[in-house]
Short mmCIF file of C-alpha atoms in Angstrom, two decimals:
data_model
loop_
_atom_site.label_atom_id
_atom_site.label_comp_id
_atom_site.label_asym_id
_atom_site.label_seq_id
_atom_site.Cartn_x
_atom_site.Cartn_y
_atom_site.Cartn_z
CA LEU A 1 -14.39 41.81 -11.14
CA THR A 2 -16.08 44.50 -12.61
CA LEU A 3 -20.28 43.70 -13.67
CA GLU A 4 -22.48 45.89 -15.60
CA GLU A 5 -26.60 45.53 -16.29
CA GLU A 6 -25.59 45.37 -20.04
CA ASP A 7 -23.74 42.50 -19.13
CA VAL A 8 -26.65 41.18 -17.30
CA LEU A 9 -28.81 41.92 -20.53
CA GLU A 10 -27.29 39.89 -22.90
CA LEU A 11 -27.91 36.33 -19.84
CA GLU A 12 -31.35 35.01 -21.20
CA GLY A 13 -33.72 35.80 -18.95
CA PHE A 14 -33.39 39.01 -18.04
CA ALA A 15 -35.05 41.70 -19.33
CA GLU A 16 -33.88 46.06 -18.23
CA GLN A 17 -35.64 45.48 -14.83
CA SER A 18 -34.49 42.07 -13.57
CA ALA A 19 -30.58 43.58 -14.69
CA GLY A 20 -30.76 46.85 -12.94
CA ASN A 21 -32.68 44.84 -9.18
CA LEU A 22 -29.36 41.88 -9.75
CA ILE A 23 -26.93 44.63 -9.48
CA SER A 24 -28.73 46.97 -6.52
CA ALA A 25 -28.62 44.16 -5.22
CA ILE A 26 -25.31 43.19 -5.15
CA GLN A 27 -23.71 47.42 -5.01
CA ASP A 28 -26.65 47.11 -1.49
CA SER A 29 -24.50 43.34 -0.29
CA LYS A 30 -21.21 45.23 0.10
CA ARG A 31 -22.50 47.34 2.77
CA THR A 32 -23.63 44.93 5.59
CA GLU A 33 -23.33 45.69 9.41
CA LEU A 34 -19.85 43.89 10.77
CA TRP A 35 -22.55 41.87 13.47
CA ARG A 36 -24.44 40.65 10.28
CA PHE A 37 -21.07 39.04 8.44
CA LEU A 38 -20.18 38.19 11.53
CA TYR A 39 -23.44 36.01 12.63
CA ALA A 40 -23.17 35.21 8.83
CA LEU A 41 -19.56 32.87 9.33
CA GLY A 42 -21.99 30.46 11.47
CA ILE A 43 -19.19 30.74 14.69
CA PRO A 44 -20.72 27.85 17.34
CA GLU A 45 -22.15 30.11 20.07
CA VAL A 46 -21.90 33.53 17.76
CA GLY A 47 -25.73 34.17 17.67
CA THR A 48 -26.93 37.71 16.87
CA GLN A 49 -26.70 38.93 20.33
CA THR A 50 -23.48 37.62 20.42
CA ALA A 51 -21.97 39.34 17.17
CA ARG A 52 -24.15 42.56 17.93
CA ASP A 53 -21.92 43.08 20.67
CA LEU A 54 -18.58 42.40 19.58
#
C-alpha cells in the first residue's frame, strides 16, 4: 500500500500541512521499538518492564 501526500490532499478537510503531518506520523509509526510493540499487544502479565526484558 502506498499513500502519498497528494492522495491525502484529495480528502476533504486536509490542507497541505495536515496531510504532511499525517504522512510523517504514518512513517514514524513503522519504526517502533520491539518492547513497545510487545506491550501494545496486550498480552496478560506482560507490562512495560517485562516487554523490555524480553
